[in-house]
């Protein structure tokens, strides 16, 4: 593909303990007999937004869910190859999945707050690590809500049900819930596909601010969104990464014909 | 595509048919509730006059003396239901959670099948079972044996209902908890079980209402008692059993008390059902999609 990216200074495959650095090497994944991912080798730069695009069923979401091992809960799946997050092989036998999922947060397509209060939703993650004091918890919740620009909208009704919020607010609450764990990587699986344009814009602005602190990987079907929010884009097709490059180049001068076909709307 | 015109005659026939069928369904719906309405009406006519404060606070009077109440049977039923709940609810809820969370496990398939078999088991068989293990070895009837028999009946009811309620918790909530780092068991308890709790409470109340009126399992376990007793290792009175004894007696006074007891029992079951309804209602108010 290209050789002009600064993060490729060291040879691939070597473990580097950079927080938020995600490196996939020769990663294959199967649902039963069906192979969903083929030899995925992808380096995701820390403190940037990487968009995963491609037609439905191409493996984007499977890859995303491999990064926090959420696919573990699906029976009869297997994988080969390696994925490293911050230098650590996340599929190594000694890895604690609980710890991994706190380091790698996730936001889903359909917002899924717990049917509890707004406060409790954000506090769920921190409460998992021992019993934080009331004051600590208050501070963590406020900071997470501020970072998602939700604080001013909900500060007077933290005790109300999270389900009383609008769809866009619920989705931002889910982002706040993930942020309260202080993750180094945030995975988003089509976070805006069920939101209206204004709510979508708010979330995109959020991603722009958050990327100064953590690595963001976003699966999206909306190519304009990929072009707007991401620094790099990877094009998935039939379980393979066809092309991975700086977003501007993917959208203006893709090197592979199939990428161009997809981006110009000839298929997909 | 062209829409074929329907002749006015066949349209009229269709409408008439629709009217007849709707009428038949409505009639069936009324007939379905008719037994309950008749029963309630009859109970009210025969039993309401015998219900007073004494009915709840006094002991039964000997034959020949009028008045008296069923305090022992009311308390006995509460104790029996309490024992049954202490056995049936934890086991049933735990088993139901297991069945829902480990759907494909071979053990789950077996347990699910056996639960359905147990649900269909005649309640008198449950009574014989409790008699064999808890009455015969000690040589006398006891409240404990009756409670165990009722509890054993409750287990499959609560198990299957809990499983259904837990399955209504959307996968997205499970995934949200897992993605936050929650281990599976904690996801099951603090997200899945908590979200399904109102439904489980409803199911538990329905199960309680169902077993509160059971008579057959008590015939040779709790046996019944004409005197005041709250000892768990002694025979104990219960409303269903008291109704059974009084109804087959030759005394008019006892017949009246039996009617009153039946009315109280139905009232209890109705009250529990109403609470269950209320809990379900608040669940739908609280949880969205």
XYZ file of C-alpha atoms in Angstrom:
557
model
C 0.000 0.000 0.000
C 1.833 3.135 1.053
C 5.120 3.683 2.807
C 4.743 7.289 3.756
C 3.118 6.973 7.148
C 5.183 8.107 10.131
C 3.882 5.383 12.441
C 5.461 2.699 10.315
C 8.956 3.591 11.474
C 9.573 0.264 13.174
C 9.240 -3.068 11.420
C 5.832 -4.681 11.653
C 5.254 -7.424 14.180
C 7.485 -5.961 16.848
C 5.715 -5.214 20.111
C 5.679 -1.537 21.000
C 4.239 -0.372 24.254
C 2.516 2.695 22.940
C -0.833 3.201 24.679
C -3.672 3.107 22.210
C -1.623 1.555 19.422
C -3.566 -1.282 17.776
C -1.707 -3.754 15.603
C -3.311 -6.671 13.836
C -1.019 -9.226 12.194
C -2.274 -11.988 9.912
C -5.571 -12.160 11.801
C -8.085 -14.738 10.575
C -11.503 -15.336 12.070
C -14.142 -18.018 11.549
C -17.799 -18.345 12.516
C -18.060 -22.142 12.473
C -16.888 -23.178 9.007
C -17.312 -19.710 7.506
C -14.216 -17.539 7.380
C -15.160 -13.930 8.137
C -11.709 -12.313 8.268
C -8.705 -13.172 6.092
C -5.163 -12.236 6.989
C -5.987 -8.836 8.434
C -2.800 -6.842 8.997
C -3.612 -3.352 10.066
C -1.863 -0.774 12.215
C -4.118 1.771 13.867
C -2.376 4.916 14.990
C -2.848 6.119 18.559
C -4.775 9.345 19.089
C -6.396 9.318 15.687
C -9.690 8.299 14.126
C -9.641 5.294 11.827
C -12.737 4.513 9.790
C -13.557 0.993 8.649
C -15.694 1.067 5.518
C -17.012 -1.539 3.120
C -20.234 -3.238 2.040
C -22.384 -5.182 4.519
C -21.000 -8.525 5.583
C -17.412 -7.618 4.668
C -16.065 -8.196 8.176
C -15.765 -4.631 9.521
C -17.879 -5.285 12.611
C -16.296 -8.692 13.160
C -12.886 -7.061 13.155
C -14.078 -4.342 15.506
C -15.491 -6.917 17.923
C -12.224 -8.824 17.766
C -10.423 -5.822 19.215
C -12.190 -6.150 22.581
C -12.764 -9.900 22.254
C -16.519 -9.453 22.310
C -16.680 -12.235 19.728
C -15.635 -14.581 22.527
C -19.268 -14.822 23.601
C -20.338 -16.270 20.238
C -20.079 -20.057 20.316
C -18.055 -21.958 17.719
C -15.785 -19.167 16.622
C -12.008 -19.372 16.282
C -9.125 -17.253 15.122
C -5.470 -17.335 14.138
C -2.916 -14.545 14.004
C -2.438 -11.812 16.559
C -3.858 -8.492 17.673
C -1.876 -6.229 19.973
C -3.274 -3.296 21.909
C -0.662 -1.045 23.469
C 1.925 -3.745 22.804
C 0.037 -6.521 24.577
C -1.162 -9.573 22.659
C -4.834 -9.534 23.602
C -5.402 -13.178 22.678
C -2.526 -14.435 24.845
C -3.739 -17.032 27.356
C -2.932 -14.922 30.403
C -4.836 -11.848 29.271
C -7.655 -10.764 31.559
C -10.650 -10.046 29.322
C -12.234 -7.824 31.966
C -9.151 -5.627 32.000
C -8.953 -5.627 28.195
C -12.554 -4.500 27.798
C -11.962 -1.651 30.207
C -8.992 -0.540 28.147
C -10.924 -0.945 24.898
C -14.377 0.603 25.231
C -17.216 0.041 22.789
C -20.288 1.876 21.550
C -22.929 0.030 19.573
C -25.131 0.832 16.601
C -28.292 0.758 18.636
C -27.804 2.773 21.806
C -28.191 0.457 24.772
C -28.213 2.303 28.097
C -29.187 0.159 31.064
C -32.740 0.804 32.300
C -31.384 2.745 35.291
C -30.636 6.336 36.131
C -28.345 8.482 34.011
C -25.832 8.593 36.866
C -25.833 4.836 37.395
C -25.246 4.192 33.716
C -21.998 6.159 33.738
C -21.025 4.737 37.143
C -21.335 1.106 36.051
C -17.774 0.835 34.772
C -16.008 2.551 37.700
C -18.036 0.503 40.177
C -16.582 -2.639 38.667
C -13.174 -1.693 40.069
C -13.742 -1.945 43.789
C -15.918 0.596 45.518
C -14.980 4.149 44.643
C -15.939 6.806 47.194
C -19.024 8.880 46.584
C -16.951 11.957 45.797
C -14.676 10.078 43.382
C -17.665 8.584 41.631
C -19.346 11.984 41.324
C -16.175 13.401 39.806
C -15.755 10.544 37.331
C -19.395 10.748 36.226
C -19.282 14.517 35.803
C -16.057 14.401 33.829
C -17.366 11.653 31.519
C -20.611 13.565 30.943
C -18.685 16.774 30.277
C -16.464 15.074 27.755
C -19.546 13.978 25.835
C -21.069 17.458 26.092
C -23.985 15.969 27.962
C -23.378 17.498 31.388
C -25.305 20.722 30.872
C -28.231 18.843 29.377
C -28.605 16.291 32.190
C -26.947 17.701 35.324
C -30.317 18.491 36.918
C -31.786 15.068 36.321
C -28.989 12.599 36.945
C -31.384 10.430 38.953
C -33.896 10.114 36.138
C -34.086 7.056 33.933
C -31.574 7.048 31.097
C -34.431 5.951 28.863
C -36.075 9.361 29.252
C -33.349 10.906 27.073
C -33.583 11.363 23.315
C -31.885 8.873 21.013
C -28.892 11.099 20.373
C -28.508 11.833 24.072
C -28.742 8.126 24.885
C -25.992 7.393 22.396
C -23.777 10.098 23.901
C -24.560 8.629 27.322
C -23.297 5.292 26.040
C -20.093 7.025 24.940
C -19.809 8.626 28.388
C -20.359 5.214 29.972
C -17.470 3.816 27.947
C -15.254 6.851 28.721
C -15.784 6.490 32.475
C -13.561 3.397 32.295
C -10.732 5.627 30.971
C -10.132 3.449 27.909
C -7.155 3.912 25.603
C -9.151 2.747 22.587
C -12.787 3.477 21.749
C -14.606 1.268 19.238
C -17.768 2.568 17.585
C -19.978 0.275 15.520
C -22.048 2.504 13.224
C -22.858 4.829 16.125
C -24.912 7.283 14.061
C -26.793 5.056 11.644
C -30.043 5.449 13.583
C -29.615 9.125 14.467
C -30.835 12.299 12.820
C -28.310 14.683 11.189
C -28.095 17.049 14.168
C -27.437 14.281 16.681
C -24.958 12.806 14.220
C -23.127 16.097 13.975
C -22.828 16.297 17.755
C -21.270 12.860 17.929
C -18.869 13.657 15.115
C -17.739 16.816 16.926
C -17.236 14.693 20.001
C -15.003 12.253 18.168
C -12.920 15.134 16.921
C -12.290 16.298 20.496
C -11.799 12.833 21.957
C -9.127 11.795 19.514
C -6.573 13.979 21.258
C -6.773 11.544 24.174
C -7.517 8.135 22.755
C -7.565 5.942 19.688
C -10.894 5.809 17.903
C -11.967 3.085 15.484
C -15.324 3.648 13.817
C -17.280 1.350 11.529
C -19.521 3.334 9.231
C -21.666 2.833 6.162
C -21.788 6.537 5.632
C -18.869 7.446 3.388
C -19.305 11.173 3.946
C -19.009 10.504 7.647
C -15.825 8.511 7.130
C -14.439 11.378 5.054
C -15.443 13.956 7.692
C -14.290 12.320 10.901
C -11.413 9.985 10.120
C -7.701 10.487 9.681
C -7.200 7.087 8.116
C -9.588 4.754 6.360
C -9.449 1.016 5.806
C -11.599 -0.486 3.063
C -12.834 -4.008 3.855
C -14.169 -6.339 1.190
C -15.118 -10.016 1.601
C -13.186 -10.317 4.836
C -9.988 -8.704 3.581
C -8.479 -5.271 3.939
C -8.282 -4.100 0.334
C -6.739 -0.743 1.063
C -5.657 1.253 4.087
C -4.425 4.800 3.778
C -4.801 8.366 4.898
C -8.468 9.216 4.440
C -7.893 12.067 2.027
C -5.944 9.769 -0.279
C -8.491 6.945 -0.083
C -11.208 9.316 -1.174
C -9.261 11.236 -3.813
C -6.799 8.800 -5.285
C -7.416 5.203 -4.209
C -4.806 2.771 -5.487
C -7.073 -0.225 -5.892
C -9.855 -0.273 -8.455
C -12.357 -1.914 -6.146
C -11.927 0.809 -3.528
C -12.659 3.394 -6.156
C -15.708 1.453 -7.327
C -17.076 1.349 -3.788
C -16.361 4.982 -3.015
C -17.858 6.224 -6.235
C -20.955 4.154 -5.587
C -20.546 1.591 -8.333
C -21.343 -1.202 -5.867
C -22.006 -1.744 -2.206
C -51.418 -4.230 -12.118
C -55.137 -3.782 -12.260
C -57.392 -4.133 -9.272
C -60.249 -6.478 -10.000
C -63.575 -4.934 -9.074
C -65.553 -6.803 -6.437
C -69.228 -7.253 -7.183
C -71.545 -5.602 -4.647
C -73.137 -8.958 -3.875
C -69.954 -10.753 -2.849
C -68.919 -7.664 -0.900
C -72.156 -7.824 1.086
C -71.618 -11.533 1.733
C -68.099 -10.866 2.918
C -69.278 -8.193 5.330
C -72.026 -10.429 6.705
C -69.581 -13.280 7.223
C -67.204 -10.944 9.002
C -69.993 -9.800 11.296
C -71.049 -13.375 12.149
C -67.493 -14.467 12.876
C -66.737 -11.453 15.066
C -69.944 -12.146 16.973
C -68.977 -15.784 17.555
C -65.544 -14.803 18.838
C -67.056 -12.253 21.181
C -69.444 -14.892 22.499
C -66.545 -17.274 23.123
C -64.712 -14.538 25.006
C -67.732 -13.967 27.247
C -68.172 -17.720 27.815
C -64.514 -17.982 28.836
C -65.048 -15.647 31.777
C -68.550 -16.841 32.600
C -67.509 -19.611 35.042
C -65.450 -17.150 37.059
C -68.262 -14.631 37.207
C -70.846 -17.245 38.227
C -68.470 -18.671 40.815
C -67.700 -15.290 42.317
C -71.391 -14.392 42.424
C -72.305 -17.651 44.121
C -69.476 -17.347 46.635
C -70.495 -13.810 47.484
C -74.111 -14.864 48.026
C -73.277 -17.872 50.183
C -70.133 -16.756 51.961
C -70.119 -12.993 52.347
C -72.573 -13.011 55.258
C -70.294 -15.269 57.323
C -67.248 -13.081 56.904
C -66.712 -10.806 59.862
C -63.861 -9.930 62.141
C -64.378 -13.145 64.109
C -63.751 -15.180 60.963
C -60.195 -13.862 60.847
C -59.461 -13.731 64.575
C -61.358 -16.613 66.200
C -60.747 -20.322 66.301
C -63.296 -22.842 64.993
C -66.056 -23.617 67.458
C -67.051 -27.200 68.307
C -69.996 -28.689 66.434
C -73.270 -27.337 67.724
C -71.968 -23.938 68.788
C -72.466 -21.280 66.163
C -69.945 -18.590 65.204
C -66.219 -18.993 65.405
C -63.629 -18.357 62.718
C -60.704 -19.777 60.864
C -57.734 -17.921 62.300
C -55.714 -21.139 62.471
C -56.351 -22.005 58.823
C -55.505 -18.508 57.590
C -52.228 -18.432 59.526
C -51.560 -22.037 58.478
C -51.936 -21.185 54.800
C -49.565 -18.244 55.193
C -46.977 -20.483 56.892
C -47.308 -23.201 54.247
C -46.981 -20.687 51.425
C -43.994 -19.144 53.218
C -42.175 -22.480 53.414
C -43.060 -23.212 49.793
C -41.749 -19.822 48.689
C -38.518 -20.235 50.642
C -37.890 -23.451 48.722
C -39.479 -22.744 45.360
C -38.344 -19.180 44.662
C -34.543 -19.387 45.076
C -34.298 -22.761 43.345
C -36.728 -21.789 40.593
C -35.170 -18.400 39.880
C -31.646 -19.812 39.895
C -32.637 -22.653 37.590
C -34.521 -20.296 35.263
C -31.531 -17.971 35.005
C -29.323 -20.946 34.188
C -31.720 -22.203 31.502
C -31.841 -18.787 29.852
C -28.118 -18.042 30.023
C -26.903 -21.506 29.023
C -29.579 -22.250 26.477
C -27.652 -24.866 24.525
C -26.059 -26.732 27.423
C -27.091 -30.382 27.517
C -27.993 -30.015 31.193
C -30.302 -27.116 30.301
C -32.169 -29.170 27.698
C -32.694 -31.952 30.241
C -33.782 -29.631 33.014
C -36.175 -27.793 30.697
C -37.836 -31.042 29.684
C -38.095 -32.303 33.267
C -39.566 -28.984 34.395
C -42.315 -29.325 31.827
C -42.988 -32.881 32.997
C -43.093 -31.722 36.631
C -45.469 -28.912 35.687
C -47.887 -31.468 34.343
C -47.562 -33.798 37.324
C -50.840 -34.272 39.249
C -50.477 -32.451 42.561
C -51.596 -35.479 44.557
C -48.463 -37.272 43.341
C -46.392 -34.437 44.788
C -48.211 -35.020 48.070
C -47.403 -38.744 48.055
C -43.783 -37.915 47.330
C -43.579 -35.554 50.324
C -45.435 -38.058 52.495
C -42.980 -40.803 51.594
C -39.904 -38.772 52.484
C -41.090 -36.437 55.229
C -44.106 -37.999 56.911
C -43.506 -41.764 56.915
C -39.976 -41.636 58.401
C -41.024 -39.421 61.346
C -44.380 -41.076 61.821
C -46.613 -37.971 61.859
C -47.899 -35.232 59.593
C -46.210 -31.836 59.632
C -46.411 -28.291 58.282
C -42.909 -28.780 56.893
C -43.991 -31.734 54.750
C -46.892 -29.691 53.375
C -44.632 -26.718 52.638
C -42.119 -28.933 50.858
C -44.851 -30.489 48.732
C -46.088 -27.027 47.700
C -42.505 -25.792 47.203
C -41.730 -28.703 44.914
C -44.783 -27.732 42.866
C -43.584 -24.148 42.679
C -40.089 -24.926 41.387
C -40.979 -25.844 37.782
C -43.526 -22.997 37.577
C -40.975 -20.402 38.677
C -38.167 -21.958 36.620
C -39.959 -21.757 33.296
C -41.416 -18.312 33.984
C -38.026 -16.920 35.036
C -36.421 -18.364 31.910
C -38.991 -16.623 29.726
C -38.537 -13.306 31.519
C -34.746 -13.454 31.316
C -34.939 -14.206 27.600
C -36.813 -10.946 27.051
C -33.741 -8.978 28.180
C -32.260 -7.714 24.912
C -28.857 -9.019 23.831
C -27.728 -5.432 23.393
C -27.851 -4.919 27.171
C -25.768 -8.034 27.761
C -23.256 -6.846 25.183
C -23.137 -3.387 26.741
C -22.237 -4.876 30.120
C -19.691 -7.282 28.674
C -18.106 -4.479 26.658
C -17.695 -2.483 29.883
C -15.671 -5.357 31.279
C -18.368 -7.080 33.303
C -17.634 -10.791 33.747
C -20.385 -13.092 32.588
C -21.726 -14.000 36.015
C -21.882 -10.334 37.024
C -23.594 -9.456 33.766
C -26.155 -12.160 34.511
C -26.823 -10.958 38.034
C -26.501 -7.185 37.937
C -27.787 -6.500 34.426
C -29.872 -9.406 33.175
C -31.509 -10.484 36.417
C -32.065 -6.920 37.591
C -33.652 -5.912 34.318
C -35.889 -8.979 34.316
C -36.747 -8.622 38.011
C -40.228 -7.057 37.694
C -41.238 -9.887 35.377
C -39.793 -12.471 37.727
C -41.632 -10.941 40.694
C -44.851 -11.172 38.701
C -44.164 -14.798 37.866
C -43.358 -15.571 41.485
C -46.628 -14.015 42.657
C -48.608 -15.960 40.086
C -46.905 -19.155 41.276
C -47.717 -18.301 44.905
C -51.342 -17.643 44.004
C -51.465 -20.909 42.157
C -50.171 -23.088 45.016
C -52.001 -21.210 47.784
C -55.202 -22.962 46.760
C -53.780 -26.460 46.349
C -55.520 -29.072 48.495
C -54.372 -32.453 47.222
C -50.693 -32.165 48.221
C -51.746 -31.209 51.753
C -54.092 -34.136 52.400
C -51.416 -36.435 53.768
C -48.646 -33.955 54.515
C -49.942 -30.943 56.461
C -53.105 -32.946 57.152
C -55.049 -30.173 58.853
C -55.558 -29.240 62.475
C -58.613 -28.123 64.380
C -56.515 -26.340 66.969
C -54.125 -23.445 66.964
C -50.666 -24.599 65.864
C -47.759 -22.836 64.257
C -45.204 -25.573 64.961
C -43.497 -26.691 61.753
C -43.187 -30.305 62.886
C -46.892 -30.650 63.720
C -49.961 -30.959 61.521
C -51.220 -27.549 60.503
C -54.522 -26.171 59.295
C -54.912 -24.519 55.895
C -57.753 -22.792 54.097
C -58.107 -25.279 51.211
C -58.039 -28.210 53.582
C -60.496 -26.562 55.961
C -62.869 -25.955 53.068
C -62.581 -29.606 52.114
C -63.309 -30.822 55.668
C -66.134 -28.393 56.356
C -67.826 -28.805 53.012
C -68.215 -32.565 53.394
C -69.467 -32.282 56.990
C -73.203 -32.615 57.711
C -73.497 -29.306 59.613
C -75.048 -26.180 58.097
C -72.863 -23.960 60.215
C -69.710 -25.538 58.846
C -71.054 -25.270 55.291
C -71.447 -21.528 55.750
C -67.898 -21.266 57.054
C -66.620 -23.301 54.117
C -68.251 -20.835 51.719
C -66.687 -17.966 53.593
C -63.272 -19.653 53.557
C -63.576 -20.214 49.805
C -64.378 -16.547 49.333
C -61.366 -15.514 51.432
C -59.098 -17.863 49.475
C -60.313 -16.483 46.144
C -59.926 -12.975 47.501
C -56.333 -13.761 48.433
C -55.557 -15.138 44.984
C -57.232 -12.153 43.313
C -55.272 -9.749 45.501
C -51.987 -11.435 44.594
C -52.904 -11.344 40.894
C -53.693 -7.646 41.173
C -50.324 -6.951 42.775
C -48.704 -8.971 39.991
C -50.557 -6.866 37.418
C -49.380 -3.687 39.077
C -45.758 -4.816 39.134
C -45.957 -5.716 35.444
C -47.458 -2.357 34.622
C -44.659 -0.453 36.353
C -42.149 -2.567 34.432
C -43.528 -1.448 31.101
C -43.472 2.111 32.310
C -39.835 1.898 33.340
C -38.116 -0.027 30.597
C -38.130 1.068 26.978
C -37.048 -1.008 24.037
